[in-house]
Short mmCIF file of C-alpha atoms in Angstrom, two decimals:
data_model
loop_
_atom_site.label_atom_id
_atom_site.label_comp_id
_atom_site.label_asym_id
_atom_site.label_seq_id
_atom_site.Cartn_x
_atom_site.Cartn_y
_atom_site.Cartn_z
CA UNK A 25 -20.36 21.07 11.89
CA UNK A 26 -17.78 19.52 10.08
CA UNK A 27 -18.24 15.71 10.25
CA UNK A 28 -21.92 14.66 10.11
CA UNK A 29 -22.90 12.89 12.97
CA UNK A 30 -25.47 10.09 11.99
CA UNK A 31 -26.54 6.65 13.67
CA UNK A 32 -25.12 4.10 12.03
CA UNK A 33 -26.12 3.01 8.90
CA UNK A 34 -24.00 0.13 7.19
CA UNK A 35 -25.01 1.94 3.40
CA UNK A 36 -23.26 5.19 5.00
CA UNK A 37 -19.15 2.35 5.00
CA UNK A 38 -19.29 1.99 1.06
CA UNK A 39 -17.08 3.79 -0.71
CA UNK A 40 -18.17 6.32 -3.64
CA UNK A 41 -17.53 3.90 -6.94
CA UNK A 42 -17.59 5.95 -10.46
CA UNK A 43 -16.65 4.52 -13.34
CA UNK A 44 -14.99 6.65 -16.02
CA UNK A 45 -14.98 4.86 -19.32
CA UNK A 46 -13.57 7.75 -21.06
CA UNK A 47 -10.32 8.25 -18.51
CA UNK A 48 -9.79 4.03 -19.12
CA UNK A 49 -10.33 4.56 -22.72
CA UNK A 50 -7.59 7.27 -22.36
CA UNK A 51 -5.04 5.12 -20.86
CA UNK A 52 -5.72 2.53 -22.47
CA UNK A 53 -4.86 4.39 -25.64
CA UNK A 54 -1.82 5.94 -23.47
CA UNK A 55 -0.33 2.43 -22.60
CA UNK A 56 -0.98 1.57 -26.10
CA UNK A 57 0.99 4.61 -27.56
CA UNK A 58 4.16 3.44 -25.10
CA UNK A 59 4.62 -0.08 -26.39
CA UNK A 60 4.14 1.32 -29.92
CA UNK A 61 6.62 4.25 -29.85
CA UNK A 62 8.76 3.56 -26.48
CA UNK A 63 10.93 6.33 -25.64
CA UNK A 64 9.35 8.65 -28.34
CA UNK A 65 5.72 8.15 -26.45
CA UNK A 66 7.65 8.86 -23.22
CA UNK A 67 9.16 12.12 -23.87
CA UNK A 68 5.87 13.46 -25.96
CA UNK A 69 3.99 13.04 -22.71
CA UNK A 70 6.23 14.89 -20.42
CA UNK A 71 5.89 17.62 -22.66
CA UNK A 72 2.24 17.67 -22.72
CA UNK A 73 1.88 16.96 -19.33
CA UNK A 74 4.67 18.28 -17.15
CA UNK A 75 5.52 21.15 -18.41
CA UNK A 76 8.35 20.39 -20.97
CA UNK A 77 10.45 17.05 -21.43
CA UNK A 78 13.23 16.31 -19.63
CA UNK A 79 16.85 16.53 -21.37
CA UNK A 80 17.37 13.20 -20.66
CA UNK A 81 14.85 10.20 -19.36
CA UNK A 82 17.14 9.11 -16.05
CA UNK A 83 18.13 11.59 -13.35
CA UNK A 84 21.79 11.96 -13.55
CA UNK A 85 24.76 12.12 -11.33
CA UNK A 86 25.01 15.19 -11.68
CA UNK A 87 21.56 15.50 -10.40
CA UNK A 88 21.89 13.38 -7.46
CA UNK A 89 25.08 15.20 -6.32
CA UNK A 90 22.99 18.64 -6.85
CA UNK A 91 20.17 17.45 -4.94
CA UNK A 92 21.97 16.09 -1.83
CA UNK A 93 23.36 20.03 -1.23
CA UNK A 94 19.61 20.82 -1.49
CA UNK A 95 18.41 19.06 1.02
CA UNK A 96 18.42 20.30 4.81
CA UNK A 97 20.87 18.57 7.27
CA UNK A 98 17.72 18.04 9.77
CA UNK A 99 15.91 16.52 7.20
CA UNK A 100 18.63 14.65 6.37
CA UNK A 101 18.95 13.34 9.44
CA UNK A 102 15.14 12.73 9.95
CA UNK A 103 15.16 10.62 6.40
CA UNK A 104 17.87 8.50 8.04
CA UNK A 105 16.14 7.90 11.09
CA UNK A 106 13.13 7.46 9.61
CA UNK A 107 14.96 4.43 7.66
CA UNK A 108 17.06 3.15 10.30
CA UNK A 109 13.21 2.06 11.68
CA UNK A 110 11.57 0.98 8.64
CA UNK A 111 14.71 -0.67 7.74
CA UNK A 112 14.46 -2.63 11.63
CA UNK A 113 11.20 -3.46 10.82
CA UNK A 114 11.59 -4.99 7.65
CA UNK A 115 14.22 -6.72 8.35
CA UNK A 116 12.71 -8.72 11.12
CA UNK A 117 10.44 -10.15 8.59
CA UNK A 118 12.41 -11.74 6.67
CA UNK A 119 11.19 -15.27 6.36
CA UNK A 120 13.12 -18.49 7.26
CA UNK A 121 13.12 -21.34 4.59
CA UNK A 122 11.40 -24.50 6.68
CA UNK A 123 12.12 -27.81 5.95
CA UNK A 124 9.51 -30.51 6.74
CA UNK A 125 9.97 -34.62 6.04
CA UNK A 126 6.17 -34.92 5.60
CA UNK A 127 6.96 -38.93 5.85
CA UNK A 128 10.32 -40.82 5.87
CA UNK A 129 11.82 -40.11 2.38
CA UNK A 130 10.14 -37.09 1.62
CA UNK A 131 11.27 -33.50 2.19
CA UNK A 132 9.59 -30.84 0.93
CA UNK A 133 10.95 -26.91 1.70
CA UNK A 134 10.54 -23.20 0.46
CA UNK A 135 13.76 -21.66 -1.42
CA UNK A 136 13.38 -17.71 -0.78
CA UNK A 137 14.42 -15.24 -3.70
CA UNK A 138 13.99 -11.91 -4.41
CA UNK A 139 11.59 -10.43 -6.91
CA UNK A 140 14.25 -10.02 -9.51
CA UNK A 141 12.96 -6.07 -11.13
CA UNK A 142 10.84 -3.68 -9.49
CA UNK A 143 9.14 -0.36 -10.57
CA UNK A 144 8.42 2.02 -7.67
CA UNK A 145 5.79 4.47 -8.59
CA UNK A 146 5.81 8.45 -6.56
CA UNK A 147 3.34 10.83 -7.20
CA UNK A 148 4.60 14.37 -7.85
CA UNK A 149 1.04 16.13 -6.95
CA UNK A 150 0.06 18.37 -4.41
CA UNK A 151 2.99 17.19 -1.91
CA UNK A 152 6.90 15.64 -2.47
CA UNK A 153 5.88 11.64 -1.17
CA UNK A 154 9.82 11.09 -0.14
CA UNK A 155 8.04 9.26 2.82
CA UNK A 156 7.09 6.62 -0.22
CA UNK A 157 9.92 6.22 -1.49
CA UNK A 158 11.16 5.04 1.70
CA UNK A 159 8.44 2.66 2.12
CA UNK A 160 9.16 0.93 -0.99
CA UNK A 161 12.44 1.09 -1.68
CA UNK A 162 13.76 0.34 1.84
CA UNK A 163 11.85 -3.11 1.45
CA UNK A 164 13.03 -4.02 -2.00
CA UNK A 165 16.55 -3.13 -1.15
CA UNK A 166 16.09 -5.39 2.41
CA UNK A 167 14.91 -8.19 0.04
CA UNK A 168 17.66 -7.90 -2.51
CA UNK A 169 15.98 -6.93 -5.36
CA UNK A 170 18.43 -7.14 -8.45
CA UNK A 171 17.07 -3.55 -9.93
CA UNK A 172 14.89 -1.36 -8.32
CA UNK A 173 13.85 1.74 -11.16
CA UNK A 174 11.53 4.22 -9.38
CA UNK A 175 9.42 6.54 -11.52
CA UNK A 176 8.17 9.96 -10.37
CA UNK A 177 7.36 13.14 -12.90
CA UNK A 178 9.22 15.86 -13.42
CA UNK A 179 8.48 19.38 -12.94
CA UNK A 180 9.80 21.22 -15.79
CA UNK A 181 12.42 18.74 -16.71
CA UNK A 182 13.00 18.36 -12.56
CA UNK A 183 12.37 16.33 -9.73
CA UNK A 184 12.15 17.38 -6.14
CA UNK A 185 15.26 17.53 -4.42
CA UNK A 186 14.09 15.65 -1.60
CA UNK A 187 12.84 12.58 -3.25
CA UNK A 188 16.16 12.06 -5.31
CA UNK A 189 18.15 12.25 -1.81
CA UNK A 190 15.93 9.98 -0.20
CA UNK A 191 16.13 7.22 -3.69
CA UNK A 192 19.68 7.26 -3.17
CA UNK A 193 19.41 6.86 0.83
CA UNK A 194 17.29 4.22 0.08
CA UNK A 195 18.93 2.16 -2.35
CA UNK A 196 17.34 2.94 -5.71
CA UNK A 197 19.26 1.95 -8.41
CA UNK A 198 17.59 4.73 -11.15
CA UNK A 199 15.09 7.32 -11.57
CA UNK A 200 13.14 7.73 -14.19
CA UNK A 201 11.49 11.24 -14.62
CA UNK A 202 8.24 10.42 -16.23
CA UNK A 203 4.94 10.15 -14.32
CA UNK A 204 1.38 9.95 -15.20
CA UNK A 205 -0.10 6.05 -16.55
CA UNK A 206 2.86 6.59 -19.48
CA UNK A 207 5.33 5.90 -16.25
CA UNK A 208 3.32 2.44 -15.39
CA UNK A 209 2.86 1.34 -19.24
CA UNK A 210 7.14 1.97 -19.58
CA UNK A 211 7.93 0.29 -16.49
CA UNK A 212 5.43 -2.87 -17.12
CA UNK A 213 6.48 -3.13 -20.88
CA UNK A 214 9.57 -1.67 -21.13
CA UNK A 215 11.10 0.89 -24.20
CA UNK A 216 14.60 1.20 -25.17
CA UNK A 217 15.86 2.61 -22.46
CA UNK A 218 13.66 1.80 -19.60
CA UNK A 219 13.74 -2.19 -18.54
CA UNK A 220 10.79 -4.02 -17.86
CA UNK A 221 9.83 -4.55 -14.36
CA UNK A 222 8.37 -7.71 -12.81
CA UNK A 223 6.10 -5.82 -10.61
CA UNK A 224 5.09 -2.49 -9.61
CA UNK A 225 4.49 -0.95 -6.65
CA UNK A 226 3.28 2.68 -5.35
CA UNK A 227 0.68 5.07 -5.71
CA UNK A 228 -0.65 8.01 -7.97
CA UNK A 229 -3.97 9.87 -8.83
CA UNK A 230 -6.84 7.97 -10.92
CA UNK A 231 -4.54 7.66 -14.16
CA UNK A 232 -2.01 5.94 -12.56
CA UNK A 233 -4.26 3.29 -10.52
CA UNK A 234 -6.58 3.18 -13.76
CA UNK A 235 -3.06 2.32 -15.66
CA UNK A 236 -2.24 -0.16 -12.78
CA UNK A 237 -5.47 -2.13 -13.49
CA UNK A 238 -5.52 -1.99 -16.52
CA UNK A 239 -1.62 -3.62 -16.95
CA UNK A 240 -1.79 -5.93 -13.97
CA UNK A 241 -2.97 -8.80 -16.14
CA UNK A 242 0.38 -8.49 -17.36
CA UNK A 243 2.89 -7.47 -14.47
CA UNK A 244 2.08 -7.70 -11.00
CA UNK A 245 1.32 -4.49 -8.79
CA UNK A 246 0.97 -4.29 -4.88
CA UNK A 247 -2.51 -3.19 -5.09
CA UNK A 248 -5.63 -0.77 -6.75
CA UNK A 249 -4.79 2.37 -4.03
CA UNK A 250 -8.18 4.43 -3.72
CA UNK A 251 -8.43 7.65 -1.64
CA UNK A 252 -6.93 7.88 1.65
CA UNK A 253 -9.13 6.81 4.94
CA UNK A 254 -8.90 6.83 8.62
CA UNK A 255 -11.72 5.54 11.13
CA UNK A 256 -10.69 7.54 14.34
CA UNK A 257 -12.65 5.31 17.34
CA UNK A 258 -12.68 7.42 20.60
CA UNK A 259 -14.50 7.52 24.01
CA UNK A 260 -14.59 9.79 27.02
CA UNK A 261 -11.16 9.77 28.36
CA UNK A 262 -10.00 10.34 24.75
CA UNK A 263 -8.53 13.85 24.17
CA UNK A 264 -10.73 15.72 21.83
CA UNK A 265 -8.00 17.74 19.79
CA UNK A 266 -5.94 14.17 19.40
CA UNK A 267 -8.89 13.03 17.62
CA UNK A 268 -9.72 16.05 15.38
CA UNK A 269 -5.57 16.65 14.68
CA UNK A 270 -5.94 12.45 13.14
CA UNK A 271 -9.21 13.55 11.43
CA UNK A 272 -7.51 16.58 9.40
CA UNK A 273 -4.05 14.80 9.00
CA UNK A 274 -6.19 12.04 6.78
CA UNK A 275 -8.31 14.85 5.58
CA UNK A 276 -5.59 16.78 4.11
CA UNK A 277 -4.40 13.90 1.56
CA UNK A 278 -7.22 15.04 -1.03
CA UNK A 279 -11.02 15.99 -1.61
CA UNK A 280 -11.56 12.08 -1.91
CA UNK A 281 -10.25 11.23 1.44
CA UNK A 282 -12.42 9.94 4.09
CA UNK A 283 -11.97 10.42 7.79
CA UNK A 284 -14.67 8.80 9.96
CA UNK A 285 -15.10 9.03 13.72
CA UNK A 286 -16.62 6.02 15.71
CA UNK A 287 -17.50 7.18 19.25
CA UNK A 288 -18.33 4.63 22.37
CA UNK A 289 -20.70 5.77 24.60
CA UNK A 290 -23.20 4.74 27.14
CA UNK A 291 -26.11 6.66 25.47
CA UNK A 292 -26.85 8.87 22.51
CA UNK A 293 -26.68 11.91 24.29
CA UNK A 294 -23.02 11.14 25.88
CA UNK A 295 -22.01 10.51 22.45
CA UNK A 296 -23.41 13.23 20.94
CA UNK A 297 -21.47 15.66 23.62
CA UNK A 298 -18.26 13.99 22.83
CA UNK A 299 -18.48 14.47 18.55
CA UNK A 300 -19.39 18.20 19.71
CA UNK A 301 -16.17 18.40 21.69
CA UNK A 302 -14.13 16.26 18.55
CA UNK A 303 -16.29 18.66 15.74
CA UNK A 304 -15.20 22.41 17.57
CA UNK A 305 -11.42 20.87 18.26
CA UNK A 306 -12.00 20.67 14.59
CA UNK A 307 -12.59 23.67 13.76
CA UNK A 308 -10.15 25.28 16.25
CA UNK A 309 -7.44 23.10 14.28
CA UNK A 310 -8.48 24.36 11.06
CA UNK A 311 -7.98 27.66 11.98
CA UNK A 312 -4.14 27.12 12.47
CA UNK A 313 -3.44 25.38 9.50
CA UNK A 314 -3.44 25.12 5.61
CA UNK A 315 -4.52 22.73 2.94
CA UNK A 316 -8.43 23.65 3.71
CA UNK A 317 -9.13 22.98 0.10
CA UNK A 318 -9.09 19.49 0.57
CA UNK A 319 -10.01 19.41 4.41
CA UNK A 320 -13.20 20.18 3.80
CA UNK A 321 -14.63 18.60 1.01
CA UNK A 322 -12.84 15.16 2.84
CA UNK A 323 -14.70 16.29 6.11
CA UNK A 324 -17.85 17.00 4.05
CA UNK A 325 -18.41 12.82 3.07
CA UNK A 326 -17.42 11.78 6.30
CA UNK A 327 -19.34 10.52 9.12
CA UNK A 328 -19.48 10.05 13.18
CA UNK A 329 -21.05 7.67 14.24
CA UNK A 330 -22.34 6.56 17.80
CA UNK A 331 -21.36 2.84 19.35
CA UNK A 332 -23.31 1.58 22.41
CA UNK A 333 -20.74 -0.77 23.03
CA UNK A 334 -17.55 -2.68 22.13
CA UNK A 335 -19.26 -4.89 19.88
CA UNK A 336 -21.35 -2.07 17.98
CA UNK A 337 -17.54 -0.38 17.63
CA UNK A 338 -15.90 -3.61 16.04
CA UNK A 339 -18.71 -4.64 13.85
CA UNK A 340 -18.49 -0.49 12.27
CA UNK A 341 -14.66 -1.61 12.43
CA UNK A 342 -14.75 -4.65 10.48
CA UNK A 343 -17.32 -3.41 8.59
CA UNK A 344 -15.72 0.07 7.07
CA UNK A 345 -11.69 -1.84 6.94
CA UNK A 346 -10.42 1.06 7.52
CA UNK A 347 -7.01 2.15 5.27
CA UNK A 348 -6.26 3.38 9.56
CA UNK A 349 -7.75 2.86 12.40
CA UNK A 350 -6.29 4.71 15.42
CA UNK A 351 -7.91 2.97 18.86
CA UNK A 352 -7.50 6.05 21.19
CA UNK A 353 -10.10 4.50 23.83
CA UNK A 354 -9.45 3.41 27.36
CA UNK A 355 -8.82 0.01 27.04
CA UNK A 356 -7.46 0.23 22.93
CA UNK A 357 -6.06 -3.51 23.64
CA UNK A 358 -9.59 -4.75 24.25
CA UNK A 359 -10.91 -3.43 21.17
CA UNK A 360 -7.79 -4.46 18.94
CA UNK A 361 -8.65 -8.38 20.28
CA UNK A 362 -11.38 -7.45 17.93
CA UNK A 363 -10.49 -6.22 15.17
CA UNK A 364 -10.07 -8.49 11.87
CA UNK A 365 -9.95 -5.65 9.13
CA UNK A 366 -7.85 -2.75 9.38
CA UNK A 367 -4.49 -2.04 6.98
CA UNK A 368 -2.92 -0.73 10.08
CA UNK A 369 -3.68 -0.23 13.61
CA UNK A 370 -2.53 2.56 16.28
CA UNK A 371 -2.75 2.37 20.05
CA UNK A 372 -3.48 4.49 22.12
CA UNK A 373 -4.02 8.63 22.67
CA UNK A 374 -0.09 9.40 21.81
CA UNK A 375 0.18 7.19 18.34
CA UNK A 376 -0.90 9.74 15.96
CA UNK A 377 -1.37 7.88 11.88
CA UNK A 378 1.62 9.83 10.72
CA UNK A 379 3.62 7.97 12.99
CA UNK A 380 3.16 5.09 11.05
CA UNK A 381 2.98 7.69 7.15
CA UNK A 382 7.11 8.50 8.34
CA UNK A 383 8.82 6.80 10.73
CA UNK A 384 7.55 4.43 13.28
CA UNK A 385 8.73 1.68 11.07
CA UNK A 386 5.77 0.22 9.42
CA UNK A 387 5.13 0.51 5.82
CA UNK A 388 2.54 2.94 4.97
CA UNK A 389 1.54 1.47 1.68
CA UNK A 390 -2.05 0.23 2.84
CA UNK A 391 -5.12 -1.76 1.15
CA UNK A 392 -7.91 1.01 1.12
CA UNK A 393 -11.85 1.19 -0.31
CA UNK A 394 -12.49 -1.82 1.73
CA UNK A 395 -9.46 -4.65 0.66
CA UNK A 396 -8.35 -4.68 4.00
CA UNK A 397 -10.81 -7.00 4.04
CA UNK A 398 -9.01 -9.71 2.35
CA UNK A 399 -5.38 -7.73 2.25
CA UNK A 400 -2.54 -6.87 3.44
CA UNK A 401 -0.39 -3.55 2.93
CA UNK A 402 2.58 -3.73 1.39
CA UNK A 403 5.79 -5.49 3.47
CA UNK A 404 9.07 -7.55 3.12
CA UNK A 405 6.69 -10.44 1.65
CA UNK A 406 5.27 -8.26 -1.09
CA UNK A 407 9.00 -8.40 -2.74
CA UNK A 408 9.89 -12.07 -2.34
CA UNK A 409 8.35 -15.15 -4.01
CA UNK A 410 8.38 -18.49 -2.17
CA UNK A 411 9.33 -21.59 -4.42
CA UNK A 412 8.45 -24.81 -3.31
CA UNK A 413 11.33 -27.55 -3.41
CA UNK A 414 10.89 -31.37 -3.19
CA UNK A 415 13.75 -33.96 -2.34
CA UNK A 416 11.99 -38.02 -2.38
CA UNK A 417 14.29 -40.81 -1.84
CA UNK A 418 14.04 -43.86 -3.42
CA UNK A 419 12.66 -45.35 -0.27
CA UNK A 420 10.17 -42.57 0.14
CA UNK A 421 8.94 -43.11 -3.39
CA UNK A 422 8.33 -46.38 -3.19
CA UNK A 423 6.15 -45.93 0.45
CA UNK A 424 4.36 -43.19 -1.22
CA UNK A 425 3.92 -43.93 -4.65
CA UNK A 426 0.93 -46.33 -4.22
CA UNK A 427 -1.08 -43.17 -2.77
CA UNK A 428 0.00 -41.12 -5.99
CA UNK A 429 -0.91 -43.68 -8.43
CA UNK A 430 -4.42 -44.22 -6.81
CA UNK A 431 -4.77 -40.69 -7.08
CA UNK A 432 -4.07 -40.44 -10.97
CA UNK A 433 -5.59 -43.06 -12.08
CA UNK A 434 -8.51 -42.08 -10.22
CA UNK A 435 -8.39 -38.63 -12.09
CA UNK A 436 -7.95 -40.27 -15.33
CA UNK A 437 -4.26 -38.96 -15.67
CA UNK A 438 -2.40 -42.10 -16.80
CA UNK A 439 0.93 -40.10 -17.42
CA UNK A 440 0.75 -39.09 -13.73
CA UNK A 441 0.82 -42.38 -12.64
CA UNK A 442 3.34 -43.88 -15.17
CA UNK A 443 5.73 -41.08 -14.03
CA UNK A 444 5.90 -43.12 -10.85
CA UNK A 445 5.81 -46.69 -12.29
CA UNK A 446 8.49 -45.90 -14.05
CA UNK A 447 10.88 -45.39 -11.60
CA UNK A 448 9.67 -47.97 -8.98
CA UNK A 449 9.45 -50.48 -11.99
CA UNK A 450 5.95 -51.54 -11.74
CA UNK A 451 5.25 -51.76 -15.26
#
């Protein structure tokens, strides 16, 4: 067996927590080290880290040019369709700027503008994340960001092919090829040659989101990214290998992923003969493809668990807020009506989660260990701020002031109310 199959207990949703004091004592130092030395700091840890420092900080033209011959045509042409839909999708968010005369005289209106600098963080692990860089940079570029850096590390003074084709695809204005929590502490402080960012965005292995944390009380981030999850919620019309191929696509992102199976069912015994069914397709699947060293150990802290009816399925739902949730049940409409926490949601037995990782056209950068709770994943919003305008008359002042003045005074903030005396000559 490779998921355990348990009744539900609520202890069995929380997420593993370990604090490390001595990795946040080691980036704090890190972060310290790159606002003391800049550049110097910068080019130390890419040797100690990455396997030699890079000739220069910034991919160059040069590079660019060399990756785009690199690159397949059909992946080429899958990057671009890929963007072409998350572009679509971004785009229709875009927010209008409302203008409201909350009482005769007084308008009052949002003025929409771009985050001005942003840092986009790309792991260089186990896998190239080009798919991220889409994600982000698509958005910033669709919210006309003035400078969008992205940071990613360099193997050996080099950076996947791939990921520099798809920065310039994207929009990405420069590429800075240093990774690690010494990437987050340049981009949220700046050095001499890389500009400080007004927020960052992306994700990265336990340094990185430590480094995140840690600087966010100083630039804004999108979010603390734990491990990877997906809460896979099935029936007995749902096809068994569907659900196991969604397990082991979560499964593969690392050890620390979590990929839990919810399973609706009149009895114990029906559900039991459906996770039997899910748990061999499992193991068939496994035989046929790679990456086992994280499959398992993800498999081995996961659960299935047994619902008795739509309600028991929600409340594990809302309970776990799943990174994704993939409905693949008969009615999946009935039990979305449901659903209040989730980071994103797919319908249905032929909407597989890496629809959604590539190129459906939603963004894949999702609140996990539980903030879906109180958070959304990352979207055209994330890269625009919304400043509040006011326009009073005369006229409008002088209907309204009365209320402000009561107000102030009653707060003991004389100034407040002078402000308006003043110019409705009361005083």
């Amino acid at each position: 067996m490779y998921i355990s199959f348990t009744d539900f207990d609520r202890r069995l949703l929380a997420r593993p927590c370990e604090e490390d004091r001595e990795k946040e004592e080691a980036v704090r130092k890190i972060i310290a080290d790159v606002k003391a030395r800049g550049d110097a700091a910068l080019f130390d840890y890419a040797e100690r880290f990455d396997g030699g420092a890079p000739s220069s900080l910034y991919v160059t033209d040069e590079e660019f040019a060399e990756a785009e011959n690199l690159v397949p045509s059909e992946l080429k042409a899958a990057i671009w369709r890929a963007m072409k839909n998350i572009k679509a999708f971004h785009e229709a968010q875009m927010p209008k700027s409302e203008c409201v005369e909350t009482e005769r005289g007084v308008r009052c209106w949002r003025k929409i503008v771009p985050i001005s600098r942003v840092g986009l963080y790309v792991p260089g692990g186990t896998a190239p994340l080009f798919s991220t860089v889409l994600m982000l940079a698509v958005p910033a570029s669709v919210a006309k960001c003035k400078m969008i850096t992205l940071a990613t590390p360099a193997k050996n003074g080099a950076v996947s092919p791939v990921i520099l084709y798809a920065a310039k695809t994207a929009g990405v204005d420069n590429v800075l090829k240093i990774g690690g929590a010494q990437a987050i502490a340049a981009l949220s402080y700046g050095t001499e040659s890389v500009p400080k960012c007004d927020k960052i965005f992306g994700p990265g292995n336990s340094f990185v989101t430590e480094a995140k944390r840690q600087i966010s009380q100083h630039t804004a981030i999108d979010m603390i990214a734990g491990p990877s999850e997906v809460m896979v919620c099935v029936d007995r019309t749902s096809v068994p290998a569907f659900a196991a191929a969604d397990l082991l696509s979560q499964a593969e992102h690392g050890k620390d992923s979590q990929a839990m199976l919810v399973i609706k069912a009149e009895n114990r015994e029906e559900a039991y003969s459906i996770y039997k069914k899910v748990d061999e397709a499992v193991g068939a699947e496994l035989e046929r493809i790679g990456r086992h060293e994280y499959m398992l150990p993800s498999l081995s802290h996961s659960f299935a668990f047994p619902a008795y009816s739509d309600e028991e399925m929600l409340d594990i739902i809302n309970g776990y807020a799943p990174e994704h949730l993939i409905i693949s049940t008969e009615h999946p409409d009935k039990i979305l009506q449901g659903v209040e926490n989730a980071g994103s949601v797919f319908l249905g037995g032929f909407t597989p989660e890496s629809a959604g990782d590539y190129a459906s056209g939603t963004n894949h950068t999702l609140p996990t260990s539980g903030w879906a709770v109180s958070s959304s994943g990352v979207s055209l919003d994330s890269f625009l701020k919304k400043i509040t305008v006011q326009e009073i008359s005369k006229e409008g002042l002088s209907s309204l002031g009365e209320t402000i003045e009561c107000m102030a005074e009653a707060e003991g903030l004389e100034a407040h109310s002078y402000a308006v005396k003043v110019r409705l000559n009361d005083d």
